[in-house]
Coordinates of C-alpha atoms in Angstrom, one line a residue:
M1 CA 64.9 -57.6 -8.9
T2 CA 65.5 -54.9 -6.3
V3 CA 62.7 -54.5 -3.8
P4 CA 62.7 -51.4 -1.7
F5 CA 62.5 -52.0 2.1
T6 CA 59.5 -49.9 2.6
P7 CA 56.3 -50.8 4.5
G8 CA 53.5 -52.6 2.7
L9 CA 52.9 -55.0 -0.2
H10 CA 55.4 -55.4 -2.9
E11 CA 55.1 -57.6 -6.0
I12 CA 58.4 -59.5 -6.1
A13 CA 57.6 -61.8 -9.0
A14 CA 54.5 -62.5 -11.2
D15 CA 51.5 -62.9 -8.8
T16 CA 53.9 -63.2 -5.9
Y17 CA 54.1 -60.6 -3.1
A18 CA 56.0 -59.7 0.0
Y19 CA 54.5 -57.7 2.8
L20 CA 57.4 -55.9 4.6
Q21 CA 57.6 -54.3 8.0
P22 CA 60.7 -52.1 8.5
D23 CA 62.8 -52.0 10.4
G24 CA 62.5 -55.7 11.0
S25 CA 63.4 -55.6 14.7
W26 CA 61.5 -57.3 17.5
G27 CA 57.9 -58.0 16.4
F28 CA 58.2 -56.4 12.9
S29 CA 58.1 -59.5 10.7
N30 CA 57.5 -60.0 7.0
A31 CA 54.7 -62.1 5.3
G32 CA 54.2 -63.4 1.8
L33 CA 51.4 -64.0 -0.7
V34 CA 51.1 -66.3 -3.6
V35 CA 48.2 -65.8 -6.0
A36 CA 46.6 -67.9 -8.8
D37 CA 43.2 -68.0 -10.4
G38 CA 41.7 -65.8 -7.7
E39 CA 43.1 -67.9 -4.9
G40 CA 45.8 -66.9 -2.4
L41 CA 48.2 -68.6 -0.1
L42 CA 49.4 -66.4 2.7
V43 CA 52.7 -67.0 4.4
D44 CA 52.3 -66.0 8.0
T45 CA 50.1 -63.5 9.8
L46 CA 51.6 -60.8 12.0
F47 CA 52.2 -60.2 15.7
T48 CA 48.8 -58.6 16.6
V49 CA 45.2 -58.4 15.3
P50 CA 45.6 -54.7 14.2
Q51 CA 48.8 -55.4 12.3
T52 CA 47.3 -58.4 10.6
R53 CA 44.0 -56.6 9.8
A54 CA 46.0 -53.7 8.2
M55 CA 47.9 -56.2 6.1
L56 CA 44.8 -58.0 4.9
D57 CA 43.1 -54.7 4.1
T58 CA 46.1 -53.7 2.0
M59 CA 45.9 -57.0 0.1
T60 CA 42.2 -56.6 -0.5
R61 CA 42.7 -53.1 -1.9
T62 CA 45.4 -54.3 -4.2
L63 CA 43.7 -57.6 -5.2
P64 CA 39.9 -57.0 -4.6
R65 CA 38.9 -60.5 -5.9
L66 CA 41.4 -62.4 -3.9
A67 CA 40.2 -65.2 -1.6
I68 CA 42.9 -66.5 0.8
R69 CA 42.1 -70.2 1.1
T70 CA 45.4 -71.4 2.6
L71 CA 47.6 -69.9 5.3
V72 CA 51.1 -71.3 6.1
N73 CA 52.7 -70.5 9.4
S74 CA 56.4 -70.7 9.0
H75 CA 57.0 -71.4 12.7
S76 CA 55.7 -70.9 16.2
D77 CA 56.9 -67.4 17.1
G78 CA 53.9 -65.1 17.9
D79 CA 54.8 -62.5 15.3
H80 CA 54.2 -65.1 12.6
W81 CA 50.8 -66.5 13.7
W82 CA 49.0 -64.4 16.4
G83 CA 46.8 -62.9 13.7
N84 CA 45.5 -66.2 12.4
Q85 CA 42.0 -65.6 13.7
L86 CA 41.3 -63.1 10.9
L87 CA 41.3 -66.0 8.4
P88 CA 38.6 -68.3 9.9
D89 CA 37.8 -70.0 6.6
A90 CA 41.4 -70.7 5.5
T91 CA 43.2 -74.0 5.9
I92 CA 46.1 -73.3 8.3
L93 CA 49.2 -75.3 7.7
A94 CA 52.3 -75.7 9.8
S95 CA 54.8 -78.4 10.7
E96 CA 53.6 -80.8 13.4
A97 CA 56.5 -79.6 15.7
A98 CA 55.5 -76.0 15.3
A99 CA 51.8 -76.7 15.8
A100 CA 52.5 -78.6 19.0
H101 CA 54.3 -75.6 20.4
M102 CA 51.6 -73.2 19.2
R103 CA 48.9 -75.2 20.9
G104 CA 50.6 -74.7 24.3
D105 CA 51.5 -71.0 23.8
R106 CA 50.1 -68.6 26.4
L107 CA 52.6 -65.8 26.0
H108 CA 50.0 -63.5 24.4
E109 CA 48.0 -63.5 27.7
L110 CA 51.0 -62.1 29.5
F111 CA 51.6 -59.5 26.8
A112 CA 47.9 -58.4 27.0
C113 CA 47.8 -58.2 30.8
P114 CA 47.1 -54.6 32.1
G115 CA 49.6 -53.1 34.4
A116 CA 53.0 -54.3 35.4
V117 CA 54.0 -57.8 34.4
P118 CA 57.3 -59.5 35.4
L119 CA 58.7 -59.7 31.9
P120 CA 62.2 -59.0 30.5
R121 CA 62.8 -55.4 29.4
V122 CA 62.6 -56.3 25.7
A123 CA 59.2 -57.9 26.2
E124 CA 58.0 -54.8 28.1
E125 CA 59.1 -52.7 25.2
M126 CA 57.1 -54.8 22.9
R127 CA 54.1 -54.4 25.2
R128 CA 54.4 -50.7 24.9
T129 CA 54.8 -50.8 21.1
F130 CA 52.1 -53.3 20.1
D131 CA 48.4 -53.8 20.9
F132 CA 48.1 -57.4 22.1
T133 CA 44.4 -57.2 23.1
G134 CA 41.8 -59.3 21.3
I135 CA 44.1 -62.2 20.3
T136 CA 42.3 -65.5 20.1
P137 CA 44.9 -68.2 19.5
T138 CA 44.1 -70.0 16.2
P139 CA 46.5 -72.9 15.7
P140 CA 47.0 -74.9 12.5
T141 CA 44.2 -77.1 11.2
R142 CA 46.5 -79.3 9.2
T143 CA 50.1 -80.4 9.9
F144 CA 52.8 -82.2 8.1
G145 CA 56.4 -83.4 8.5
G146 CA 59.2 -83.3 6.0
E147 CA 57.8 -81.8 2.7
L148 CA 54.4 -81.0 1.3
D149 CA 53.2 -79.7 -2.0
V150 CA 50.3 -77.3 -1.9
A151 CA 48.2 -76.3 -4.9
V152 CA 47.3 -72.6 -5.3
G153 CA 45.0 -72.4 -8.3
G154 CA 47.2 -73.8 -11.1
R155 CA 50.5 -73.2 -9.2
T156 CA 52.4 -75.4 -6.8
V157 CA 53.9 -74.2 -3.6
R158 CA 56.5 -76.4 -1.9
L159 CA 56.7 -76.5 1.9
I160 CA 60.0 -77.8 3.4
E161 CA 60.5 -78.5 7.1
V162 CA 64.0 -77.5 8.2
G163 CA 63.6 -77.3 11.9
P164 CA 64.7 -77.7 14.6
A165 CA 66.9 -74.6 13.9
H166 CA 65.6 -71.2 14.8
T167 CA 62.6 -73.0 16.5
V168 CA 61.6 -76.6 16.7
G169 CA 59.4 -76.6 13.6
D170 CA 60.7 -74.1 11.0
V171 CA 59.3 -74.3 7.4
L172 CA 60.5 -72.8 4.2
V173 CA 57.9 -71.9 1.5
H174 CA 59.3 -72.4 -2.0
V175 CA 57.5 -71.1 -5.1
P176 CA 59.4 -72.9 -7.9
D177 CA 57.7 -71.3 -10.9
V178 CA 59.1 -67.8 -10.1
A179 CA 62.2 -68.9 -8.1
V180 CA 61.0 -67.2 -4.9
L181 CA 61.5 -68.4 -1.4
F182 CA 59.8 -67.2 1.8
A183 CA 62.4 -68.2 4.4
G184 CA 60.5 -67.2 7.6
D185 CA 62.9 -66.7 10.5
I186 CA 65.5 -69.0 9.0
L187 CA 66.8 -65.8 7.6
F188 CA 67.3 -62.4 9.3
I189 CA 68.7 -59.6 7.3
G190 CA 70.4 -56.5 8.8
G191 CA 69.9 -57.7 12.4
H192 CA 71.1 -60.5 14.7
P193 CA 68.9 -63.5 14.7
V194 CA 67.7 -65.4 17.8
V195 CA 68.5 -69.1 18.3
H196 CA 65.5 -70.3 20.3
S197 CA 65.8 -74.1 20.0
G198 CA 68.8 -74.9 17.9
P199 CA 70.9 -76.8 17.2
I200 CA 72.8 -74.2 15.4
A201 CA 74.1 -76.9 13.1
G202 CA 70.5 -77.4 12.0
W203 CA 70.2 -73.8 11.1
I204 CA 73.5 -73.9 9.1
A205 CA 72.2 -76.9 7.3
A206 CA 69.0 -75.0 6.5
C207 CA 71.1 -72.2 4.9
D208 CA 72.9 -74.9 2.8
L209 CA 69.6 -76.2 1.6
I210 CA 68.5 -72.7 0.6
L211 CA 71.7 -72.2 -1.3
G212 CA 71.0 -75.4 -3.2
L213 CA 67.5 -74.4 -4.2
D214 CA 66.7 -72.8 -7.6
V215 CA 65.7 -69.5 -6.1
E216 CA 66.7 -65.9 -6.9
T217 CA 64.4 -63.8 -4.7
I218 CA 64.4 -64.6 -0.9
V219 CA 62.0 -63.0 1.6
P220 CA 63.5 -63.2 5.1
G221 CA 61.4 -63.3 8.3
H222 CA 62.8 -59.9 9.2
G223 CA 64.5 -57.4 7.0
P224 CA 64.7 -56.6 3.3
V225 CA 64.2 -58.9 0.3
V226 CA 67.6 -60.4 -0.8
G227 CA 69.3 -63.1 -2.9
K228 CA 71.8 -65.9 -2.1
P229 CA 74.9 -63.7 -1.3
E230 CA 73.1 -62.5 1.8
V231 CA 72.3 -66.1 2.8
R232 CA 76.0 -66.9 2.5
A233 CA 76.8 -64.0 4.8
F234 CA 74.2 -65.0 7.3
R235 CA 75.5 -68.6 7.2
E236 CA 79.0 -67.2 8.0
Y237 CA 77.6 -65.4 11.0
L238 CA 76.0 -68.6 12.4
E239 CA 79.3 -70.5 11.9
R240 CA 81.3 -67.8 13.7
V241 CA 78.8 -67.8 16.6
R242 CA 79.1 -71.6 16.8
D243 CA 82.9 -71.7 16.6
H244 CA 83.4 -68.9 19.1
A245 CA 80.9 -70.3 21.6
V246 CA 82.4 -73.8 21.4
R247 CA 85.9 -72.4 22.1
A248 CA 84.6 -70.2 24.9
H249 CA 82.6 -73.1 26.5
R250 CA 85.7 -75.3 26.4
A251 CA 87.7 -72.6 28.1
G252 CA 85.1 -72.2 30.9
T253 CA 84.3 -68.6 29.9
P254 CA 81.0 -67.3 31.3
V255 CA 78.4 -66.8 28.7
L256 CA 78.1 -63.0 29.2
Q257 CA 81.9 -62.6 28.9
A258 CA 81.9 -64.9 25.8
A259 CA 79.3 -62.8 24.1
R260 CA 81.3 -59.6 24.8
E261 CA 84.5 -61.1 23.5
M262 CA 83.2 -62.4 20.1
D263 CA 84.7 -60.9 17.0
L264 CA 81.9 -59.2 15.1
D265 CA 84.0 -57.9 12.2
G266 CA 81.6 -57.7 9.3
F267 CA 78.5 -57.9 11.5
A268 CA 79.1 -55.0 13.8
H269 CA 76.5 -52.8 11.9
W270 CA 73.7 -55.3 12.4
D271 CA 70.8 -54.2 14.5
D272 CA 69.7 -55.9 17.8
P273 CA 73.2 -56.8 18.9
E274 CA 71.9 -57.9 22.3
R275 CA 70.6 -61.0 20.7
L276 CA 74.2 -62.3 20.5
L277 CA 73.9 -63.2 24.2
L278 CA 71.0 -65.4 23.4
N279 CA 72.8 -67.1 20.5
I280 CA 76.0 -67.8 22.5
G281 CA 73.8 -69.1 25.3
A282 CA 71.9 -71.4 22.9
V283 CA 75.2 -73.0 21.9
Y284 CA 76.2 -73.3 25.6
R285 CA 72.8 -74.9 26.3
E286 CA 73.3 -77.4 23.6
L287 CA 76.8 -78.3 24.9
N288 CA 75.7 -78.5 28.5
G289 CA 72.8 -80.8 27.7
D290 CA 70.9 -79.8 30.9
G291 CA 68.8 -76.9 29.7
T292 CA 71.2 -74.2 31.0
P293 CA 71.6 -71.4 30.5
D294 CA 67.8 -70.9 30.3
E295 CA 66.6 -68.6 27.5
I296 CA 64.3 -66.6 29.8
E297 CA 67.1 -66.0 32.2
L298 CA 69.3 -64.8 29.4
M299 CA 66.4 -62.5 28.2
D300 CA 66.6 -60.9 31.7
R301 CA 70.2 -60.2 31.2
L302 CA 70.1 -58.5 27.8
D303 CA 70.4 -55.1 29.4
Q304 CA 73.4 -56.2 31.3
Y305 CA 75.1 -57.4 28.1
A306 CA 74.1 -54.3 26.1
A307 CA 75.3 -51.8 28.7
P308 CA 79.0 -50.9 28.6
H309 CA 80.8 -52.6 31.4
P310 CA 83.7 -51.1 33.3
A311 CA 86.4 -52.8 31.3
D312 CA 84.9 -51.4 28.1
T313 CA 84.6 -47.9 29.4
A314 CA 88.1 -47.7 30.9
P315 CA 89.6 -45.6 28.0
L316 CA 86.9 -43.0 28.5
A317 CA 87.9 -42.8 32.2
V318 CA 91.4 -42.0 31.1
D319 CA 90.9 -39.8 28.0
V320 CA 87.8 -37.8 28.7
A321 CA 88.4 -34.4 30.3
P322 CA 86.8 -34.2 33.7
R323 CA 83.6 -32.1 34.1
I324 CA 84.9 -31.1 37.6
V325 CA 88.6 -30.7 37.8
P326 CA 90.2 -32.4 40.8
R327 CA 91.8 -30.0 43.3
P328 CA 95.6 -30.0 43.7
A329 CA 96.9 -32.8 45.9
S330 CA 98.5 -30.2 48.3
E331 CA 95.1 -28.7 49.0
I332 CA 93.5 -32.1 49.7
A333 CA 96.4 -33.0 52.0
A334 CA 95.9 -29.8 53.9
L335 CA 92.4 -31.0 54.8
A336 CA 93.9 -34.0 56.6
G337 CA 94.4 -31.9 59.7
R338 CA 90.6 -31.9 60.2
L339 CA 90.6 -35.7 60.6
E340 CA 92.3 -38.3 62.8
G341 CA 93.9 -41.7 62.3
P342 CA 93.5 -43.7 59.0
A343 CA 90.9 -41.2 57.7
A344 CA 93.5 -38.5 57.8
Q345 CA 96.1 -40.8 56.2
I346 CA 94.0 -41.4 53.1
L347 CA 94.0 -37.6 52.5
A348 CA 97.7 -37.1 53.4
G349 CA 99.2 -39.8 51.2
G350 CA 97.3 -43.0 51.1
A351 CA 96.9 -45.9 53.5
G352 CA 97.0 -49.7 53.3
P353 CA 97.6 -50.9 49.7
L354 CA 97.6 -47.3 48.5
A355 CA 100.2 -46.0 50.9
G356 CA 102.7 -43.7 49.2
R357 CA 100.4 -43.1 46.3
P358 CA 99.3 -39.6 45.3
V359 CA 95.9 -38.4 46.5
L360 CA 93.3 -40.2 44.5
N361 CA 91.5 -38.3 41.8
V362 CA 88.1 -39.3 43.2
L363 CA 89.0 -37.7 46.6
A364 CA 90.5 -34.6 44.9
T365 CA 87.3 -34.2 42.9
I366 CA 85.0 -34.5 45.9
G367 CA 87.5 -32.1 47.6
N368 CA 85.9 -29.3 45.7
H369 CA 83.3 -29.6 48.5
P370 CA 85.7 -29.9 51.5
D371 CA 83.1 -30.5 54.1
L372 CA 81.6 -33.3 52.1
L373 CA 85.0 -34.9 51.7
I374 CA 85.6 -34.6 55.4
A375 CA 82.3 -36.3 56.1
L376 CA 82.8 -39.1 53.7
A377 CA 86.4 -40.0 54.5
P378 CA 85.7 -41.6 57.9
L379 CA 82.9 -43.7 56.4
L380 CA 85.1 -45.0 53.6
T381 CA 87.8 -45.7 56.1
Q382 CA 85.5 -47.6 58.3
L383 CA 84.2 -49.7 55.4
A384 CA 87.8 -50.4 54.3
Q385 CA 88.7 -51.7 57.7
G386 CA 85.4 -53.1 58.9
L387 CA 84.1 -56.5 59.7
L388 CA 83.7 -57.9 56.2
P389 CA 86.7 -60.0 55.2
P390 CA 88.8 -58.1 52.6
R391 CA 88.0 -60.7 49.8
E392 CA 84.3 -60.5 50.3
R393 CA 84.4 -56.7 50.6
E394 CA 86.3 -56.3 47.3
L395 CA 84.0 -58.8 45.6
A396 CA 80.9 -56.7 46.6
I397 CA 82.6 -53.5 45.5
L398 CA 83.6 -54.9 42.1
R399 CA 80.0 -56.1 41.4
T400 CA 78.7 -52.7 42.5
A401 CA 81.3 -51.0 40.1
H402 CA 80.1 -53.2 37.3
R403 CA 76.4 -52.7 37.9
T404 CA 76.9 -48.9 38.1
G405 CA 79.2 -48.7 35.1
A406 CA 81.9 -47.1 37.3
A407 CA 85.1 -47.7 35.3
Y408 CA 87.3 -45.8 37.8
E409 CA 85.9 -47.9 40.7
W410 CA 86.4 -51.1 38.7
H411 CA 90.0 -50.5 37.8
H412 CA 91.0 -49.5 41.3
H413 CA 89.3 -52.5 42.9
T414 CA 90.5 -55.1 40.5
R415 CA 94.0 -54.2 41.9
L416 CA 92.7 -54.2 45.5
G417 CA 90.7 -57.3 44.9
A418 CA 93.7 -59.2 43.7
A419 CA 95.6 -58.1 46.7
A420 CA 92.7 -59.3 48.9
G421 CA 92.8 -62.8 47.4
L422 CA 90.5 -62.7 44.4
T423 CA 91.9 -64.7 41.5
G424 CA 91.9 -63.3 37.9
S425 CA 89.2 -65.8 36.9
E426 CA 87.0 -64.8 39.8
I427 CA 87.4 -61.1 38.9
A428 CA 86.4 -62.0 35.4
R429 CA 83.4 -63.9 36.6
V430 CA 82.2 -60.8 38.6
L431 CA 80.9 -59.6 35.2
D432 CA 78.7 -62.6 34.9
G433 CA 77.1 -62.2 38.3
P434 CA 75.7 -64.7 40.8
D435 CA 74.4 -67.1 38.3
D436 CA 77.8 -68.2 37.1
P437 CA 78.2 -71.8 38.2
G438 CA 81.7 -71.3 39.4
W439 CA 80.8 -69.4 42.6
H440 CA 80.5 -71.0 46.0
E441 CA 77.1 -70.4 47.8
A442 CA 78.5 -67.7 50.1
D443 CA 79.9 -65.7 47.1
R444 CA 76.7 -66.3 45.1
A445 CA 74.5 -64.9 47.9
L446 CA 76.8 -61.8 48.3
L447 CA 76.7 -61.1 44.6
R448 CA 72.9 -61.6 44.5
A449 CA 72.6 -59.1 47.4
V450 CA 74.5 -56.5 45.4
D451 CA 72.3 -57.0 42.4
E452 CA 69.1 -56.8 44.4
L453 CA 70.3 -53.6 46.2
C454 CA 71.2 -52.0 42.8
D455 CA 67.9 -53.0 41.2
D456 CA 65.3 -52.7 44.0
H457 CA 67.2 -51.2 47.0
V458 CA 66.0 -54.1 49.2
L459 CA 67.1 -57.6 49.8
S460 CA 64.7 -60.5 49.1
P461 CA 63.8 -62.7 52.0
A462 CA 65.6 -65.6 50.4
T463 CA 68.8 -63.6 50.0
R464 CA 68.6 -62.4 53.6
R465 CA 68.3 -65.9 54.8
E466 CA 71.3 -67.1 52.8
L467 CA 73.4 -64.2 53.9
A468 CA 72.5 -64.9 57.5
V469 CA 74.2 -68.3 57.2
H470 CA 77.5 -66.7 56.4
H471 CA 77.4 -63.2 58.0
S472 CA 76.5 -61.8 61.4
T473 CA 74.0 -59.0 61.7
P474 CA 76.8 -56.3 62.0
R475 CA 78.5 -57.7 58.9
L476 CA 75.2 -57.7 57.0
L477 CA 74.6 -54.0 58.0
E478 CA 78.2 -53.3 56.8
L479 CA 77.4 -54.9 53.5
L480 CA 74.3 -52.8 53.0
A481 CA 76.3 -49.7 53.8
L482 CA 79.2 -50.8 51.5
V483 CA 77.0 -51.2 48.5
G484 CA 75.2 -48.0 49.1
A485 CA 78.4 -46.0 49.7
Y486 CA 80.1 -47.3 46.5
A487 CA 77.0 -46.8 44.5
L488 CA 77.0 -43.2 45.7
I489 CA 80.7 -42.8 44.8
A490 CA 79.9 -44.3 41.4
G491 CA 77.4 -41.6 40.7
I492 CA 80.0 -39.0 41.5
L493 CA 82.6 -40.7 39.4
N494 CA 80.4 -41.2 36.3
T495 CA 78.8 -37.7 36.4
C496 CA 82.0 -35.8 37.0
E497 CA 83.9 -38.0 34.6
V498 CA 86.7 -38.4 37.1
P499 CA 89.9 -39.4 35.2
L500 CA 91.8 -42.6 36.1
D501 CA 94.9 -41.8 38.2
D502 CA 98.0 -41.5 36.1
W503 CA 99.8 -44.3 38.0
L504 CA 97.0 -46.7 37.3
T505 CA 96.1 -47.6 33.7
P506 CA 93.9 -50.4 32.4
S507 CA 96.9 -52.3 31.2
T508 CA 98.2 -52.7 34.8
Q509 CA 95.1 -54.4 36.1
A510 CA 95.1 -58.0 37.1
G511 CA 92.0 -59.8 36.1
T512 CA 90.4 -57.2 33.9
T513 CA 88.5 -58.5 30.9
G514 CA 87.5 -57.1 27.6

């Protein structure tokens, strides 16, 4: 049967219901209800007390004589059990693995804290969306392993443990007499899933188990009610993630780059695409066998993955008409008379690796304010010929270009970085930042400094101490000025949509990725 993906309670088979929460994204999970002889078995509560209370009120209005005597938590994610306290008289069932995780869960306390809390952005968005106050964790009162049959009046509900997969203790809830399955988060529809524990092979095996069951109607943990064709498509997604991640890991590709390079044909329309980074990372973690990359660390990097990076935005830098038209090269060259030495050369026809090139579009754009260009040119010249070694200078500029989304800056400095001694693989790793294991400590400190300056405009004490091992005080000051200057230029480039210079196209760049 076709079940509309609309909020509330839907009868999906005789005395069998799904409670749906569009759009199925972070925190908007589904639940289920099986009824017989006035008794009810509830599959999952919801993320918060108010959400769960609203669901139970809806069920009471629809079925006023209902007594929910059994609650099954499909797994240990908070959006499937943090409302348990509203059913104090029910027997609460879960797998032993899930229950062990639930008994140690304190995440709701962080979510409910007033004021700022150091959480990833997606968690902060959930704090703004949901009311996490008043949660009293109520873990299962009965656990099992493997399979368990549960009586609901005269009906039998079959519980099947399939974790570890999405989490360590996932459970399917099968209602054989009406061919219905409540899949919990073993199935996401219309959005990318999250591999918390893995192994991903266990999740694929769980899909195979579903496909072998005598079921027609399947309620996912998130998304609309479906049938087996959607399970097959979901299984294909998991296989593609696994195969791509294994190849990328074998090639030494950083996890962020691997996620960006995955072929999403057929899945590009799915919501929450940032979760792909978590899923690639989960496969890497399984292959590494040492707990890396950590899931919380990856959560902190979801914004970085979701934001366009310079290699992605390069065509825009070439094709989009500039908002401020660069001045003719002859007019910029005429300003060189107001400067001396190398600063004059960059306006008259380039200097160093750019000698003989036409006036750069960035300079010609800033040249619409001649006095500003005359003031900036000596600073840029000083930074280009300063105390920082060329390789380290270009490494810092590339990371600044990436963090600020400055495609123009990125394309120019991949060329200059290669000339300064950065390898193609190093330039590719710039996108992955200081946590990539391939960096030496000096490079890691420098990249971390760029990130801290872009994020907080101040270096942490630990980063200052690490930089002091490798750089003198004048070089440290120059690094601070370098990042600030190129962030300033990035703002001009991005806002004015400065076109990439005709002689420099993305296809000519050494080391670009994407």
